[in-house]
Amino acid sequence: MQTSSINRRNFIKISSLAGGGLVLGFLLPGKGMAAPSESGDFLQPNAYLKIDKTGKITVFVGRQEIGQGVNTALPMIVAEELDADWKNVTAEILPYSTNPIPGYKPDGGGIYDTGGSQSIMTDYTELRRVGAAARLMLITAAANKWKVQPAQCITENGFVINTLTKARLPYSALVGDAAILPIPKDVVLKQPKDFKIIGKPAKKTNLKDILTGRAKYGIDVKVPGMVFASVERCPVLDGKLTSVDDSACKQVSGFIKTVTFESSGVPMHLHAGVAVIATTIWSAMKARKLLKITWDEGANNKQSTDDLFKTFAAKANDKPVKEVYKKGDVTNTAANTLELVFAEPFLAHGTIEPMNFIADVRPGFCELWGGLQLPDWTVQIISAEVGLKPEQIKTNLTLSGGGFGRRLHFDFALEAVRISKQIAKPVKVIWDRTDDVRNDVYRPASLHAMKASWDNNGKLQTWQHHKVQTSIEVMTEGPDTKSPPDMLGGAGSDLWYDIPNVYTGYTHVDFNLNRGWVRAVELCVNVFPVESFIDEIARKLNKDPLQYRLSLLEGRAAFETEGSKLHLDPQRVANALKLAAEKISYHEPRKKNHYIGVATHFFSFARSYAAHAVEIEMTGAKKFTIKKIVSTIDCGIIINLDGLMNQMEGGTVFALSQALMSEITVTNSRVDQDGFYTYQVARMPDIPPIEVYTIPSAEEPGGIGEASLPTLAPALCNALAAAGERPVRLPLSKDGWSWG
Amino acid sequence: MPSYSFNVNNKPHTVDVDEDMPLLWVLRDILNLTGTKFGCGVASCGACTVLMNNQAVRSCQVQIQTCGNAKVTTIEGLSEDGSHPVQKAWEKMSVPQCGYCQSGQMMNVVGLLKAHPKPTNEQIENMMAGNLCRCGTYQRIKQAIHLVIEETAKG
Ligand code: FES
Ligand code: FES
């Protein structure tokens, strides 16, 4: 399998640059590049926007909707500059093409890539230009009609208005004339103070479809002639099939046949599998239970997470294999020292829609249906698999019942392709929940050895962070990966606190379990020890943890991080924290047995800043109730206020599962958990009141889809530390904590 | 293959399927009512919730042979146009994110309110604990349930 030049690390880097404005202009083709509507029935200046004669405005969304709301926020950006009546705006999935936009072909990621909370950040300026260009064409069409200068016309809520005569024409009446005009190259964008749509709360564009059951997700798609497959996979990642006996399957009505496929390596690791093909998914699932299979599990079939954490602990005492960031000299430790070790488990995604995919592979032909967060990379790898050029593969993207990074990976798509190829029919592969929990790409387990020292005046002098984990990049790129280790989130040069001597390093440990990107990835993994450790230092110094943090942020100027070249403003880190403290009444007297913990961070994937404050009541030994969670965010300009609130609440809940109860463990190289009874996640009774507050800002918009995850666990653990015992290991349930 | 007749969304249907086929797959794959979702198949998520004779059930756990001549209501049958009070409350509170769990959530609430027209907070939490929302919209679901109760009280 070839290694892709595209990986998410590059994708994040490249699109961060794009956010800085280096690829401006890619969405707007020059004159003649978009096909103007010959009939004049509609105006479609580019692939992203279409206005028809009924006044219906369709924005084609080129990012995967996974619940994060791109199908509303991105159209809002276009509608704003178009001065559209929001009521007339609908969103559709931009039909996938291997090269949809002339002139846009970044080498670090595809146009449809959806990850790192970066859709808004990357598309903001371009989508404004899309709206503004169409608006100018409509104005020009009206001005020609009225025989006045375009400058004498304004737009408002879907109308062009002649300022001399007060005459008004709806956009619907102008699309025919506008469609034959040249597409303007230069457009003037609005001043943010004039925004009417951006910044307001908007309902999801497909809300009605969701509420009536009409929304179509990947699992709902039907293709003529389609059969179904349920797959029995080798429980060990790199095992092989020795033998399969499917004779008993024949007694199941609807059973067609079985086909097999081997495991695969970089970039998408499939477990070897036996696919049971049938006319319904129920028949396939039933027949699958009757398979008799023997696997050759290979040499790596005795590994366990218990042993892995022992290895982690041993390695943590060694020097890091990779030095990540060095400032000053940490070998000169000051008089007082503190060491703490933090541990975090493997985690699954647990999207509510289990993995599924449809592939139709025949000689010289391939068509795909499903939700994909990185379709360009997927198509590139599948094209090699089926021996077709990427442009010969037709990809139909669908809604997804959750993403959380799971669909950045496309092992499930590759499986469907391998199965369809053998039966020359369209096949829908559906994973059941056990398949989904046992064959995920897990967030890596990790251990963090933290060391700090301060002088006798209480001034923090040194800070060391050694992270030992099972690398993601080794899975997606192979053992020789040159990608930087997962050290964003304060574990590298992006540590927001001002400490004179810093050393951070990384050690990878091999483990036979697939790994990947789970929502907020290393930011969650690293902010937990960073924000717990700084809190513990404050406690040891007998200082208030909030004030202590602020003292380490105070006066620190904005800076550019090394390597990743991110702009980090410590004052915005401080402001998110201060707002969280204020809203949880940090400075008010507390009720008996009530404790508050805080944590803050720079959300480096997409230039936002977010914090949490958590209030708990201790109700017994190791027993607590979460009374309230405050979540704050500074993401620059806000696009959809309601979408943002929902994401911040939901991200907090997602992180709460991880803090309290979620854990993947491994015995004999197989995952122990088999579904939502054993891989536990938060349910309604686990959820305390969550309040979200935003910080007004005129900065360019950042991302929010993952911003509220990283600080929840440390804020909760800091509250528990305030009550007397600091948790150093997640999930809390593992060490006997209980809540309710 | 045996044949089963039952009523879905006020329409009679006859299906020829294996007797142990779960109602979930009958609805989704035979009757093309894909608003009812598969999330686990083992009663752990609630995504497949429908009403059977006005009671919320997990359709992944109901074999077609046990349906008798039951009256089944799915999200598609809750209203033609999203005008059922529960759908309206969901709309007003902007509950969904990915939306995948929401038909199960709403059907469960309809069942809950049929059983307990004025549920206590505890009853709400207990009866909704079987419906997972991985996007984490629980707070909005709770608010929407309270809204339905208020609106119904107003008449
Ligand atoms: S699919 Fe029935 S409860 Fe999950
Ligand atoms: S809205 Fe996505 S799982 Fe509930």
PDB file of N, CA, C and O in Angstrom, chain A residues 67 203-204 211 216-217 219-220 222 253 281-282 286 349-350 352-354 433 642 645-647 649-650 654 676-677 681-683 687 690, chain B residues 18 20-22 25 28-29 32 34 37-39 42-44 75 87 91-92 94-100 129 132 134-135 138-140:
ATOM      1  N   GLY A  67     -22.559  16.832  12.124  1.00  0.00           N
ATOM      2  CA  GLY A  67     -23.249  17.311  13.316  1.00  0.00           C
ATOM      3  C   GLY A  67     -22.684  18.630  13.814  1.00  0.00           C
ATOM      4  O   GLY A  67     -23.291  19.297  14.642  1.00  0.00           O
ATOM      5  N   LYS A 203     -30.986  28.296  12.892  1.00  0.00           N
ATOM      6  CA  LYS A 203     -31.323  26.873  13.012  1.00  0.00           C
ATOM      7  C   LYS A 203     -30.599  26.104  11.918  1.00  0.00           C
ATOM      8  O   LYS A 203     -30.323  26.641  10.846  1.00  0.00           O
ATOM      9  N   LYS A 204     -30.360  24.846  12.186  1.00  0.00           N
ATOM     10  CA  LYS A 204     -29.698  23.994  11.183  1.00  0.00           C
ATOM     11  C   LYS A 204     -30.496  23.990   9.895  1.00  0.00           C
ATOM     12  O   LYS A 204     -31.723  23.858   9.931  1.00  0.00           O
ATOM     13  N   LEU A 211     -35.972  16.270  11.968  1.00  0.00           N
ATOM     14  CA  LEU A 211     -37.110  16.097  12.874  1.00  0.00           C
ATOM     15  C   LEU A 211     -38.199  15.216  12.297  1.00  0.00           C
ATOM     16  O   LEU A 211     -39.028  14.679  13.021  1.00  0.00           O
ATOM     17  N   LYS A 216     -31.113  11.853   5.247  1.00  0.00           N
ATOM     18  CA  LYS A 216     -30.517  10.592   4.780  1.00  0.00           C
ATOM     19  C   LYS A 216     -29.050  10.525   5.173  1.00  0.00           C
ATOM     20  O   LYS A 216     -28.248  11.341   4.712  1.00  0.00           O
ATOM     21  N   TYR A 217     -28.733   9.553   5.990  1.00  0.00           N
ATOM     22  CA  TYR A 217     -27.341   9.312   6.385  1.00  0.00           C
ATOM     23  C   TYR A 217     -26.792   8.199   5.499  1.00  0.00           C
ATOM     24  O   TYR A 217     -27.546   7.539   4.771  1.00  0.00           O
ATOM     25  N   ILE A 219     -26.033   5.239   6.115  1.00  0.00           N
ATOM     26  CA  ILE A 219     -26.656   3.937   6.365  1.00  0.00           C
ATOM     27  C   ILE A 219     -28.046   3.834   5.729  1.00  0.00           C
ATOM     28  O   ILE A 219     -28.588   2.751   5.571  1.00  0.00           O
ATOM     29  N   ASP A 220     -28.620   4.985   5.357  1.00  0.00           N
ATOM     30  CA  ASP A 220     -29.969   5.004   4.780  1.00  0.00           C
ATOM     31  C   ASP A 220     -29.974   4.902   3.252  1.00  0.00           C
ATOM     32  O   ASP A 220     -31.036   4.776   2.644  1.00  0.00           O
ATOM     33  N   LYS A 222     -29.819   3.635  -0.459  1.00  0.00           N
ATOM     34  CA  LYS A 222     -30.063   2.368  -1.161  1.00  0.00           C
ATOM     35  C   LYS A 222     -29.666   2.525  -2.613  1.00  0.00           C
ATOM     36  O   LYS A 222     -29.929   3.557  -3.217  1.00  0.00           O
ATOM     37  N   SER A 253     -32.013 -17.994   5.193  1.00  0.00           N
ATOM     38  CA  SER A 253     -32.605 -17.485   3.955  1.00  0.00           C
ATOM     39  C   SER A 253     -31.992 -16.123   3.640  1.00  0.00           C
ATOM     40  O   SER A 253     -31.749 -15.313   4.528  1.00  0.00           O
ATOM     41  N   ILE A 281     -29.488  -7.093   5.579  1.00  0.00           N
ATOM     42  CA  ILE A 281     -28.433  -7.052   6.586  1.00  0.00           C
ATOM     43  C   ILE A 281     -28.752  -8.038   7.713  1.00  0.00           C
ATOM     44  O   ILE A 281     -27.859  -8.626   8.318  1.00  0.00           O
ATOM     45  N   TRP A 282     -30.034  -8.245   7.959  1.00  0.00           N
ATOM     46  CA  TRP A 282     -30.408  -9.192   9.020  1.00  0.00           C
ATOM     47  C   TRP A 282     -29.942 -10.601   8.674  1.00  0.00           C
ATOM     48  O   TRP A 282     -29.363 -11.306   9.501  1.00  0.00           O
ATOM     49  N   LYS A 286     -27.219 -12.780  10.777  1.00  0.00           N
ATOM     50  CA  LYS A 286     -27.569 -14.104  11.289  1.00  0.00           C
ATOM     51  C   LYS A 286     -26.611 -15.176  10.782  1.00  0.00           C
ATOM     52  O   LYS A 286     -26.119 -16.012  11.537  1.00  0.00           O
ATOM     53  N   HIS A 349     -14.274   6.156  19.416  1.00  0.00           N
ATOM     54  CA  HIS A 349     -15.092   7.291  18.977  1.00  0.00           C
ATOM     55  C   HIS A 349     -16.546   7.127  19.405  1.00  0.00           C
ATOM     56  O   HIS A 349     -17.171   8.058  19.879  1.00  0.00           O
ATOM     57  N   GLY A 350     -17.083   5.925  19.132  1.00  0.00           N
ATOM     58  CA  GLY A 350     -18.478   5.683  19.473  1.00  0.00           C
ATOM     59  C   GLY A 350     -19.449   6.622  18.780  1.00  0.00           C
ATOM     60  O   GLY A 350     -20.376   7.123  19.420  1.00  0.00           O
ATOM     61  N   ILE A 352     -22.703   7.589  16.937  1.00  0.00           N
ATOM     62  CA  ILE A 352     -23.966   6.870  17.129  1.00  0.00           C
ATOM     63  C   ILE A 352     -24.335   6.075  15.870  1.00  0.00           C
ATOM     64  O   ILE A 352     -24.911   4.999  15.962  1.00  0.00           O
ATOM     65  N   GLU A 353     -23.980   6.578  14.707  1.00  0.00           N
ATOM     66  CA  GLU A 353     -24.175   5.789  13.481  1.00  0.00           C
ATOM     67  C   GLU A 353     -22.956   4.888  13.331  1.00  0.00           C
ATOM     68  O   GLU A 353     -21.853   5.368  13.102  1.00  0.00           O
ATOM     69  N   PRO A 354     -23.134   3.584  13.464  1.00  0.00           N
ATOM     70  CA  PRO A 354     -21.951   2.724  13.339  1.00  0.00           C
ATOM     71  C   PRO A 354     -21.363   2.852  11.929  1.00  0.00           C
ATOM     72  O   PRO A 354     -22.064   3.251  10.997  1.00  0.00           O
ATOM     73  N   ARG A 433     -22.533  -2.724  16.596  1.00  0.00           N
ATOM     74  CA  ARG A 433     -21.874  -1.912  17.625  1.00  0.00           C
ATOM     75  C   ARG A 433     -20.622  -2.594  18.156  1.00  0.00           C
ATOM     76  O   ARG A 433     -19.618  -1.942  18.469  1.00  0.00           O
ATOM     77  N   ASP A 642     -25.996  29.980  17.737  1.00  0.00           N
ATOM     78  CA  ASP A 642     -26.668  28.808  18.307  1.00  0.00           C
ATOM     79  C   ASP A 642     -25.883  27.530  18.035  1.00  0.00           C
ATOM     80  O   ASP A 642     -25.774  26.659  18.895  1.00  0.00           O
ATOM     81  N   MET A 645     -23.100  27.394  20.523  1.00  0.00           N
ATOM     82  CA  MET A 645     -23.517  26.990  21.882  1.00  0.00           C
ATOM     83  C   MET A 645     -23.726  25.477  21.935  1.00  0.00           C
ATOM     84  O   MET A 645     -23.315  24.816  22.882  1.00  0.00           O
ATOM     85  N   ASN A 646     -24.385  24.946  20.911  1.00  0.00           N
ATOM     86  CA  ASN A 646     -24.670  23.514  20.881  1.00  0.00           C
ATOM     87  C   ASN A 646     -23.367  22.710  20.845  1.00  0.00           C
ATOM     88  O   ASN A 646     -23.217  21.699  21.535  1.00  0.00           O
ATOM     89  N   GLN A 647     -22.412  23.167  20.048  1.00  0.00           N
ATOM     90  CA  GLN A 647     -21.119  22.475  19.974  1.00  0.00           C
ATOM     91  C   GLN A 647     -20.364  22.530  21.300  1.00  0.00           C
ATOM     92  O   GLN A 647     -19.738  21.557  21.712  1.00  0.00           O
ATOM     93  N   GLU A 649     -21.641  22.868  24.310  1.00  0.00           N
ATOM     94  CA  GLU A 649     -22.328  21.968  25.247  1.00  0.00           C
ATOM     95  C   GLU A 649     -21.974  20.514  24.925  1.00  0.00           C
ATOM     96  O   GLU A 649     -21.627  19.718  25.798  1.00  0.00           O
ATOM     97  N   GLY A 650     -22.086  20.175  23.649  1.00  0.00           N
ATOM     98  CA  GLY A 650     -21.866  18.790  23.230  1.00  0.00           C
ATOM     99  C   GLY A 650     -20.426  18.351  23.438  1.00  0.00           C
ATOM    100  O   GLY A 650     -20.164  17.214  23.845  1.00  0.00           O
ATOM    101  N   PHE A 654     -19.070  15.259  25.625  1.00  0.00           N
ATOM    102  CA  PHE A 654     -18.163  14.259  25.052  1.00  0.00           C
ATOM    103  C   PHE A 654     -16.952  14.075  25.977  1.00  0.00           C
ATOM    104  O   PHE A 654     -16.526  12.956  26.283  1.00  0.00           O
ATOM    105  N   PHE A 676     -21.859  -0.375  24.101  1.00  0.00           N
ATOM    106  CA  PHE A 676     -22.093   0.733  25.026  1.00  0.00           C
ATOM    107  C   PHE A 676     -22.370   0.287  26.457  1.00  0.00           C
ATOM    108  O   PHE A 676     -22.463   1.109  27.350  1.00  0.00           O
ATOM    109  N   TYR A 677     -22.546  -1.021  26.682  1.00  0.00           N
ATOM    110  CA  TYR A 677     -22.678  -1.464  28.068  1.00  0.00           C
ATOM    111  C   TYR A 677     -21.305  -1.525  28.735  1.00  0.00           C
ATOM    112  O   TYR A 677     -21.162  -1.298  29.927  1.00  0.00           O
ATOM    113  N   VAL A 681     -20.485   5.544  28.128  1.00  0.00           N
ATOM    114  CA  VAL A 681     -20.495   6.958  27.759  1.00  0.00           C
ATOM    115  C   VAL A 681     -21.609   7.660  28.533  1.00  0.00           C
ATOM    116  O   VAL A 681     -22.515   7.004  29.039  1.00  0.00           O
ATOM    117  N   ALA A 682     -21.507   8.970  28.600  1.00  0.00           N
ATOM    118  CA  ALA A 682     -22.448   9.743  29.417  1.00  0.00           C
ATOM    119  C   ALA A 682     -23.869   9.612  28.895  1.00  0.00           C
ATOM    120  O   ALA A 682     -24.108   9.629  27.685  1.00  0.00           O
ATOM    121  N   ARG A 683     -24.785   9.465  29.828  1.00  0.00           N
ATOM    122  CA  ARG A 683     -26.212   9.433  29.530  1.00  0.00           C
ATOM    123  C   ARG A 683     -26.871  10.600  30.240  1.00  0.00           C
ATOM    124  O   ARG A 683     -26.225  11.285  31.037  1.00  0.00           O
ATOM    125  N   ILE A 687     -25.528  14.266  33.267  1.00  0.00           N
ATOM    126  CA  ILE A 687     -25.245  15.612  32.762  1.00  0.00           C
ATOM    127  C   ILE A 687     -25.719  16.702  33.719  1.00  0.00           C
ATOM    128  O   ILE A 687     -26.905  16.843  33.977  1.00  0.00           O
ATOM    129  N   ILE A 690     -25.054  22.919  32.110  1.00  0.00           N
ATOM    130  CA  ILE A 690     -23.866  23.431  31.405  1.00  0.00           C
ATOM    131  C   ILE A 690     -24.193  24.824  30.885  1.00  0.00           C
ATOM    132  O   ILE A 690     -25.190  25.013  30.190  1.00  0.00           O
TER     133      ILE A 690
ATOM    134  N   ASP B  18     -38.344 -13.494   7.542  1.00  0.00           N
ATOM    135  CA  ASP B  18     -38.083 -14.475   8.607  1.00  0.00           C
ATOM    136  C   ASP B  18     -38.782 -14.031   9.891  1.00  0.00           C
ATOM    137  O   ASP B  18     -38.831 -12.838  10.193  1.00  0.00           O
ATOM    138  N   ASP B  20     -37.876 -14.128  12.854  1.00  0.00           N
ATOM    139  CA  ASP B  20     -37.059 -13.480  13.892  1.00  0.00           C
ATOM    140  C   ASP B  20     -36.474 -12.139  13.434  1.00  0.00           C
ATOM    141  O   ASP B  20     -35.656 -11.543  14.119  1.00  0.00           O
ATOM    142  N   MET B  21     -36.895 -11.666  12.264  1.00  0.00           N
ATOM    143  CA  MET B  21     -36.345 -10.389  11.820  1.00  0.00           C
ATOM    144  C   MET B  21     -36.839  -9.283  12.755  1.00  0.00           C
ATOM    145  O   MET B  21     -38.031  -9.146  12.999  1.00  0.00           O
ATOM    146  N   PRO B  22     -35.915  -8.480  13.304  1.00  0.00           N
ATOM    147  CA  PRO B  22     -36.350  -7.405  14.194  1.00  0.00           C
ATOM    148  C   PRO B  22     -37.171  -6.358  13.434  1.00  0.00           C
ATOM    149  O   PRO B  22     -36.895  -6.068  12.268  1.00  0.00           O
ATOM    150  N   TRP B  25     -35.361  -3.764  11.283  1.00  0.00           N
ATOM    151  CA  TRP B  25     -34.922  -4.022   9.912  1.00  0.00           C
ATOM    152  C   TRP B  25     -36.104  -4.163   8.966  1.00  0.00           C
ATOM    153  O   TRP B  25     -35.998  -3.866   7.779  1.00  0.00           O
ATOM    154  N   ARG B  28     -36.821  -0.482   8.236  1.00  0.00           N
ATOM    155  CA  ARG B  28     -35.775   0.190   7.455  1.00  0.00           C
ATOM    156  C   ARG B  28     -35.588  -0.434   6.070  1.00  0.00           C
ATOM    157  O   ARG B  28     -35.512   0.267   5.065  1.00  0.00           O
ATOM    158  N   ASP B  29     -35.473  -1.753   6.045  1.00  0.00           N
ATOM    159  CA  ASP B  29     -35.042  -2.386   4.794  1.00  0.00           C
ATOM    160  C   ASP B  29     -36.204  -2.901   3.954  1.00  0.00           C
ATOM    161  O   ASP B  29     -36.073  -3.011   2.741  1.00  0.00           O
ATOM    162  N   ASN B  32     -38.778   0.642   3.891  1.00  0.00           N
ATOM    163  CA  ASN B  32     -38.076   1.873   3.520  1.00  0.00           C
ATOM    164  C   ASN B  32     -38.324   3.048   4.449  1.00  0.00           C
ATOM    165  O   ASN B  32     -38.220   4.202   4.042  1.00  0.00           O
ATOM    166  N   THR B  34     -36.616   4.760   6.824  1.00  0.00           N
ATOM    167  CA  THR B  34     -35.250   4.816   7.364  1.00  0.00           C
ATOM    168  C   THR B  34     -35.081   5.872   8.458  1.00  0.00           C
ATOM    169  O   THR B  34     -33.969   6.074   8.939  1.00  0.00           O
ATOM    170  N   LYS B  37     -33.525   4.443  13.384  1.00  0.00           N
ATOM    171  CA  LYS B  37     -32.086   4.223  13.175  1.00  0.00           C
ATOM    172  C   LYS B  37     -31.538   3.003  13.904  1.00  0.00           C
ATOM    173  O   LYS B  37     -31.996   2.652  14.993  1.00  0.00           O
ATOM    174  N   PHE B  38     -30.518   2.439  13.299  1.00  0.00           N
ATOM    175  CA  PHE B  38     -29.727   1.375  13.927  1.00  0.00           C
ATOM    176  C   PHE B  38     -28.536   2.013  14.641  1.00  0.00           C
ATOM    177  O   PHE B  38     -27.776   2.760  14.024  1.00  0.00           O
ATOM    178  N   GLY B  39     -28.404   1.704  15.940  1.00  0.00           N
ATOM    179  CA  GLY B  39     -27.249   2.230  16.668  1.00  0.00           C
ATOM    180  C   GLY B  39     -26.467   1.148  17.372  1.00  0.00           C
ATOM    181  O   GLY B  39     -25.278   1.304  17.641  1.00  0.00           O
ATOM    182  N   VAL B  42     -28.693  -3.963  20.400  1.00  0.00           N
ATOM    183  CA  VAL B  42     -28.758  -4.697  21.668  1.00  0.00           C
ATOM    184  C   VAL B  42     -29.382  -3.872  22.796  1.00  0.00           C
ATOM    185  O   VAL B  42     -29.054  -4.056  23.969  1.00  0.00           O
ATOM    186  N   ALA B  43     -30.260  -2.953  22.437  1.00  0.00           N
ATOM    187  CA  ALA B  43     -31.002  -2.168  23.436  1.00  0.00           C
ATOM    188  C   ALA B  43     -30.126  -1.255  24.278  1.00  0.00           C
ATOM    189  O   ALA B  43     -30.490  -0.887  25.386  1.00  0.00           O
ATOM    190  N   SER B  44     -28.969  -0.862  23.755  1.00  0.00           N
ATOM    191  CA  SER B  44     -28.086  -0.023  24.565  1.00  0.00           C
ATOM    192  C   SER B  44     -28.087   1.445  24.161  1.00  0.00           C
ATOM    193  O   SER B  44     -27.445   2.259  24.827  1.00  0.00           O
ATOM    194  N   ILE B  75     -41.108   7.740  13.371  1.00  0.00           N
ATOM    195  CA  ILE B  75     -40.930   9.191  13.257  1.00  0.00           C
ATOM    196  C   ILE B  75     -41.672   9.733  12.026  1.00  0.00           C
ATOM    197  O   ILE B  75     -42.256  10.817  12.065  1.00  0.00           O
ATOM    198  N   GLN B  87     -41.948  17.437  18.090  1.00  0.00           N
ATOM    199  CA  GLN B  87     -41.097  17.932  16.997  1.00  0.00           C
ATOM    200  C   GLN B  87     -40.961  19.454  17.071  1.00  0.00           C
ATOM    201  O   GLN B  87     -39.884  20.005  16.842  1.00  0.00           O
ATOM    202  N   GLU B  91     -37.655  21.682  17.506  1.00  0.00           N
ATOM    203  CA  GLU B  91     -37.292  22.732  16.555  1.00  0.00           C
ATOM    204  C   GLU B  91     -36.996  24.030  17.297  1.00  0.00           C
ATOM    205  O   GLU B  91     -35.980  24.681  17.063  1.00  0.00           O
ATOM    206  N   LYS B  92     -37.872  24.363  18.217  1.00  0.00           N
ATOM    207  CA  LYS B  92     -37.713  25.615  18.955  1.00  0.00           C
ATOM    208  C   LYS B  92     -36.400  25.627  19.737  1.00  0.00           C
ATOM    209  O   LYS B  92     -35.700  26.632  19.773  1.00  0.00           O
ATOM    210  N   SER B  94     -33.755  23.976  19.006  1.00  0.00           N
ATOM    211  CA  SER B  94     -32.621  23.624  18.125  1.00  0.00           C
ATOM    212  C   SER B  94     -31.826  22.468  18.723  1.00  0.00           C
ATOM    213  O   SER B  94     -30.624  22.574  18.937  1.00  0.00           O
ATOM    214  N   VAL B  95     -32.492  21.380  18.999  1.00  0.00           N
ATOM    215  CA  VAL B  95     -31.824  20.292  19.714  1.00  0.00           C
ATOM    216  C   VAL B  95     -30.720  19.605  18.900  1.00  0.00           C
ATOM    217  O   VAL B  95     -29.607  19.450  19.380  1.00  0.00           O
ATOM    218  N   PRO B  96     -30.982  19.174  17.665  1.00  0.00           N
ATOM    219  CA  PRO B  96     -30.046  18.240  17.033  1.00  0.00           C
ATOM    220  C   PRO B  96     -28.672  18.813  16.672  1.00  0.00           C
ATOM    221  O   PRO B  96     -28.541  19.995  16.382  1.00  0.00           O
ATOM    222  N   GLN B  97     -27.703  17.917  16.714  1.00  0.00           N
ATOM    223  CA  GLN B  97     -26.409  18.187  16.062  1.00  0.00           C
ATOM    224  C   GLN B  97     -26.356  17.303  14.817  1.00  0.00           C
ATOM    225  O   GLN B  97     -26.821  17.689  13.766  1.00  0.00           O
ATOM    226  N   CYS B  98     -25.814  16.082  14.946  1.00  0.00           N
ATOM    227  CA  CYS B  98     -25.831  15.231  13.748  1.00  0.00           C
ATOM    228  C   CYS B  98     -27.246  14.759  13.446  1.00  0.00           C
ATOM    229  O   CYS B  98     -27.581  14.445  12.319  1.00  0.00           O
ATOM    230  N   GLY B  99     -28.086  14.683  14.478  1.00  0.00           N
ATOM    231  CA  GLY B  99     -29.491  14.344  14.282  1.00  0.00           C
ATOM    232  C   GLY B  99     -29.812  12.862  14.295  1.00  0.00           C
ATOM    233  O   GLY B  99     -30.976  12.477  14.383  1.00  0.00           O
ATOM    234  N   TYR B 100     -28.795  12.042  14.224  1.00  0.00           N
ATOM    235  CA  TYR B 100     -29.015  10.596  14.036  1.00  0.00           C
ATOM    236  C   TYR B 100     -29.795   9.968  15.192  1.00  0.00           C
ATOM    237  O   TYR B 100     -30.627   9.094  14.975  1.00  0.00           O
ATOM    238  N   ALA B 129     -32.631   7.705  30.016  1.00  0.00           N
ATOM    239  CA  ALA B 129     -31.255   7.231  30.197  1.00  0.00           C
ATOM    240  C   ALA B 129     -30.856   6.180  29.178  1.00  0.00           C
ATOM    241  O   ALA B 129     -29.676   5.960  28.925  1.00  0.00           O
ATOM    242  N   LEU B 132     -28.996   7.266  23.973  1.00  0.00           N
ATOM    243  CA  LEU B 132     -27.707   7.944  23.892  1.00  0.00           C
ATOM    244  C   LEU B 132     -27.752   9.066  22.867  1.00  0.00           C
ATOM    245  O   LEU B 132     -28.390   8.941  21.823  1.00  0.00           O
ATOM    246  N   ARG B 134     -24.544  10.866  21.280  1.00  0.00           N
ATOM    247  CA  ARG B 134     -23.083  11.004  21.334  1.00  0.00           C
ATOM    248  C   ARG B 134     -22.644  12.431  21.028  1.00  0.00           C
ATOM    249  O   ARG B 134     -21.539  12.829  21.369  1.00  0.00           O
ATOM    250  N   CYS B 135     -23.503  13.206  20.358  1.00  0.00           N
ATOM    251  CA  CYS B 135     -23.178  14.616  20.141  1.00  0.00           C
ATOM    252  C   CYS B 135     -23.373  15.421  21.427  1.00  0.00           C
ATOM    253  O   CYS B 135     -22.964  16.566  21.507  1.00  0.00           O
ATOM    254  N   TYR B 138     -28.014  16.422  25.397  1.00  0.00           N
ATOM    255  CA  TYR B 138     -28.928  16.081  26.497  1.00  0.00           C
ATOM    256  C   TYR B 138     -29.600  17.295  27.141  1.00  0.00           C
ATOM    257  O   TYR B 138     -30.774  17.258  27.481  1.00  0.00           O
ATOM    258  N   GLN B 139     -28.826  18.353  27.349  1.00  0.00           N
ATOM    259  CA  GLN B 139     -29.392  19.518  28.026  1.00  0.00           C
ATOM    260  C   GLN B 139     -30.543  20.095  27.201  1.00  0.00           C
ATOM    261  O   GLN B 139     -31.584  20.457  27.733  1.00  0.00           O
ATOM    262  N   ARG B 140     -30.350  20.153  25.899  1.00  0.00           N
ATOM    263  CA  ARG B 140     -31.409  20.698  25.031  1.00  0.00           C
ATOM    264  C   ARG B 140     -32.602  19.738  24.974  1.00  0.00           C
ATOM    265  O   ARG B 140     -33.743  20.168  24.890  1.00  0.00           O
TER     266      ARG B 140
END
